[in-house]
Amino acid sequence: MPKKIKDDRVRQGKINRNNEIRKYFEKLYNEGYRYEVIEEKIILKWGLGSSTINMIINESYGKYTKKSDTPDDRQLTLF
């Protein structure tokens, strides 16, 4: 269970770090890199564990998708 962060500077620093990681992930994923390759780069750059990276990425994306994977608005949906 994560501990509550009492210092606002530390909390803001973690929020900034997580936002940077998400932007970095999105940039590389849309360039065509596989998840495993991006994860390795993030581990080397920020020194985080695999499960932590997974939680950070899925917090904003749900499941990661490329921009081109989004359905077209004109596409017919049956269900």
Coordinates of N, CA and C in Angstrom, one line a residue:
M1 N 0.8 -1.2 0.0 CA 0.0 0.0 0.0 C 0.9 1.2 0.0
P2 N 0.7 2.2 -1.0 CA 1.5 3.3 -1.0 C 1.3 4.3 0.2
K3 N 2.4 4.9 0.6 CA 2.3 5.8 1.7 C 1.8 7.2 1.2
K4 N 1.1 7.9 2.0 CA 0.6 9.2 1.7 C 1.8 10.2 1.7
I5 N 1.9 11.0 0.7 CA 3.0 11.9 0.6 C 2.6 13.2 1.2
K6 N 3.3 13.7 2.2 CA 2.9 14.8 3.0 C 3.5 16.1 2.4
D7 N 4.6 16.0 1.7 CA 5.3 17.2 1.2 C 4.7 17.5 -0.2
D8 N 4.1 18.7 -0.4 CA 3.5 19.0 -1.7 C 4.6 19.0 -2.9
R9 N 5.8 19.4 -2.5 CA 6.9 19.5 -3.6 C 7.2 18.1 -4.1
V10 N 7.2 17.1 -3.2 CA 7.5 15.7 -3.6 C 6.4 15.2 -4.5
R11 N 5.1 15.5 -4.0 CA 3.9 15.0 -4.8 C 3.9 15.6 -6.2
Q12 N 4.2 16.9 -6.3 CA 4.2 17.6 -7.6 C 5.4 17.1 -8.5
G13 N 6.5 16.7 -7.8 CA 7.6 16.2 -8.6 C 7.3 14.8 -9.2
K14 N 6.6 14.0 -8.4 CA 6.1 12.7 -8.9 C 5.1 12.8 -10.0
I15 N 4.2 13.8 -9.9 CA 3.2 14.0 -11.0 C 3.9 14.5 -12.2
N16 N 4.9 15.4 -12.1 CA 5.7 15.8 -13.3 C 6.4 14.7 -13.9
R17 N 7.1 13.8 -13.1 CA 7.8 12.6 -13.6 C 6.8 11.7 -14.4
N18 N 5.7 11.4 -13.8 CA 4.7 10.5 -14.4 C 4.2 11.1 -15.8
N19 N 4.0 12.4 -15.8 CA 3.6 13.1 -17.1 C 4.7 13.0 -18.1
E20 N 5.9 13.1 -17.7 CA 7.0 13.0 -18.7 C 7.1 11.6 -19.2
I21 N 6.9 10.6 -18.3 CA 7.0 9.2 -18.8 C 5.9 8.9 -19.7
R22 N 4.7 9.4 -19.5 CA 3.5 9.2 -20.4 C 3.8 9.8 -21.8
K23 N 4.3 11.0 -21.8 CA 4.6 11.7 -23.0 C 5.7 10.9 -23.8
Y24 N 6.7 10.5 -23.1 CA 7.8 9.8 -23.7 C 7.3 8.4 -24.3
F25 N 6.5 7.7 -23.5 CA 5.9 6.5 -24.0 C 5.0 6.7 -25.2
E26 N 4.2 7.7 -25.2 CA 3.3 8.0 -26.3 C 4.1 8.3 -27.6
K27 N 5.1 9.1 -27.4 CA 5.9 9.5 -28.6 C 6.6 8.3 -29.2
L28 N 7.2 7.4 -28.4 CA 7.9 6.2 -28.9 C 6.9 5.2 -29.5
Y29 N 5.8 5.0 -28.8 CA 4.8 4.0 -29.2 C 4.2 4.4 -30.6
N30 N 3.9 5.7 -30.8 CA 3.4 6.2 -32.0 C 4.4 6.1 -33.2
E31 N 5.7 6.1 -32.8 CA 6.8 5.9 -33.8 C 6.9 4.5 -34.2
G32 N 6.3 3.5 -33.5 CA 6.3 2.1 -33.9 C 7.1 1.2 -33.0
Y33 N 7.7 1.7 -31.9 CA 8.4 0.9 -31.0 C 7.5 -0.1 -30.2
R34 N 8.0 -1.3 -29.9 CA 7.2 -2.2 -29.1 C 7.2 -1.8 -27.6
Y35 N 6.2 -2.3 -26.9 CA 6.1 -1.9 -25.5 C 7.3 -2.3 -24.7
E36 N 7.9 -3.5 -25.0 CA 9.0 -4.0 -24.2 C 10.2 -3.1 -24.4
V37 N 10.4 -2.6 -25.6 CA 11.6 -1.8 -25.9 C 11.4 -0.4 -25.2
I38 N 10.2 0.1 -25.2 CA 10.0 1.4 -24.5 C 10.1 1.2 -23.0
E39 N 9.6 0.1 -22.5 CA 9.8 -0.2 -21.1 C 11.2 -0.2 -20.7
E40 N 12.1 -0.9 -21.5 CA 13.5 -0.9 -21.2 C 14.1 0.4 -21.2
K41 N 13.8 1.3 -22.1 CA 14.3 2.7 -22.2 C 13.9 3.5 -20.9
I42 N 12.6 3.3 -20.5 CA 12.1 4.0 -19.4 C 12.8 3.6 -18.1
I43 N 13.1 2.3 -18.0 CA 13.8 1.7 -16.8 C 15.2 2.3 -16.7
L44 N 15.9 2.4 -17.9 CA 17.2 2.9 -17.9 C 17.2 4.4 -17.6
K45 N 16.2 5.1 -18.1 CA 16.2 6.6 -18.0 C 15.8 7.0 -16.6
W46 N 14.7 6.4 -16.0 CA 14.1 6.9 -14.8 C 14.4 6.0 -13.6
G47 N 14.8 4.7 -13.9 CA 15.1 3.8 -12.8 C 13.9 3.3 -12.0
L48 N 12.8 3.0 -12.8 CA 11.6 2.5 -12.2 C 11.4 1.1 -12.5
G49 N 10.6 0.4 -11.7 CA 10.3 -1.0 -11.9 C 9.3 -1.2 -13.0
S50 N 9.2 -2.4 -13.5 CA 8.3 -2.7 -14.6 C 6.8 -2.5 -14.2
S51 N 6.5 -2.9 -13.0 CA 5.1 -2.8 -12.5 C 4.7 -1.3 -12.3
T52 N 5.7 -0.5 -11.8 CA 5.4 0.9 -11.6 C 5.2 1.6 -13.0
I53 N 6.0 1.2 -14.0 CA 5.8 1.8 -15.3 C 4.5 1.4 -15.9
N54 N 4.1 0.2 -15.7 CA 2.8 -0.3 -16.2 C 1.7 0.5 -15.5
M55 N 1.7 0.7 -14.2 CA 0.7 1.5 -13.6 C 0.6 2.9 -14.0
I56 N 1.8 3.6 -14.3 CA 1.8 4.9 -14.8 C 1.2 5.0 -16.1
I57 N 1.6 4.1 -17.0 CA 1.1 4.2 -18.4 C -0.4 3.9 -18.5
N58 N -0.9 2.9 -17.8 CA -2.3 2.5 -17.8 C -3.2 3.5 -17.1
E59 N -2.6 4.3 -16.3 CA -3.4 5.3 -15.5 C -4.1 6.3 -16.5
S60 N -3.4 6.7 -17.5 CA -4.0 7.7 -18.4 C -4.5 7.1 -19.7
Y61 N -4.0 5.9 -20.1 CA -4.3 5.4 -21.4 C -5.4 4.2 -21.3
G62 N -5.5 3.7 -20.1 CA -6.3 2.4 -20.0 C -5.4 1.3 -20.6
K63 N -5.7 1.0 -21.9 CA -4.8 0.2 -22.6 C -4.2 1.0 -23.7
Y64 N -2.9 0.9 -23.9 CA -2.2 1.8 -24.8 C -2.6 1.5 -26.2
T65 N -2.9 2.5 -27.0 CA -3.3 2.4 -28.4 C -2.6 3.4 -29.2
K66 N -2.3 3.1 -30.5 CA -1.7 4.1 -31.4 C -2.8 5.0 -31.8
K67 N -2.4 6.2 -32.3 CA -3.4 7.2 -32.7 C -4.2 6.6 -33.9
S68 N -3.5 5.8 -34.7 CA -4.2 5.3 -35.9 C -5.1 4.2 -35.6
D69 N -5.1 3.6 -34.4 CA -5.9 2.5 -34.0 C -7.3 3.0 -33.6
T70 N -7.5 4.3 -33.4 CA -8.8 4.7 -33.0 C -9.8 4.6 -34.2
P71 N -11.0 4.2 -33.9 CA -12.0 4.0 -35.0 C -12.4 5.3 -35.7
D72 N -12.7 5.3 -36.9 CA -13.1 6.4 -37.7 C -14.5 6.8 -37.2
D73 N -14.8 8.1 -37.1 CA -16.1 8.5 -36.7 C -17.2 8.1 -37.7
R74 N -16.8 7.9 -39.0 CA -17.8 7.6 -40.0 C -18.1 6.1 -40.0
Q75 N -17.3 5.3 -39.2 CA -17.4 3.8 -39.3 C -18.7 3.4 -38.6
L76 N -19.4 2.4 -39.2 CA -20.6 1.9 -38.6 C -20.3 1.0 -37.4
T77 N -21.0 1.2 -36.3 CA -20.9 0.4 -35.2 C -22.2 -0.4 -35.0
L78 N -22.0 -1.8 -34.9 CA -23.1 -2.7 -34.8 C -23.6 -2.9 -33.4
F79 N -22.7 -2.8 -32.5 CA -23.1 -3.2 -31.1 C -22.8 -2.0 -30.2

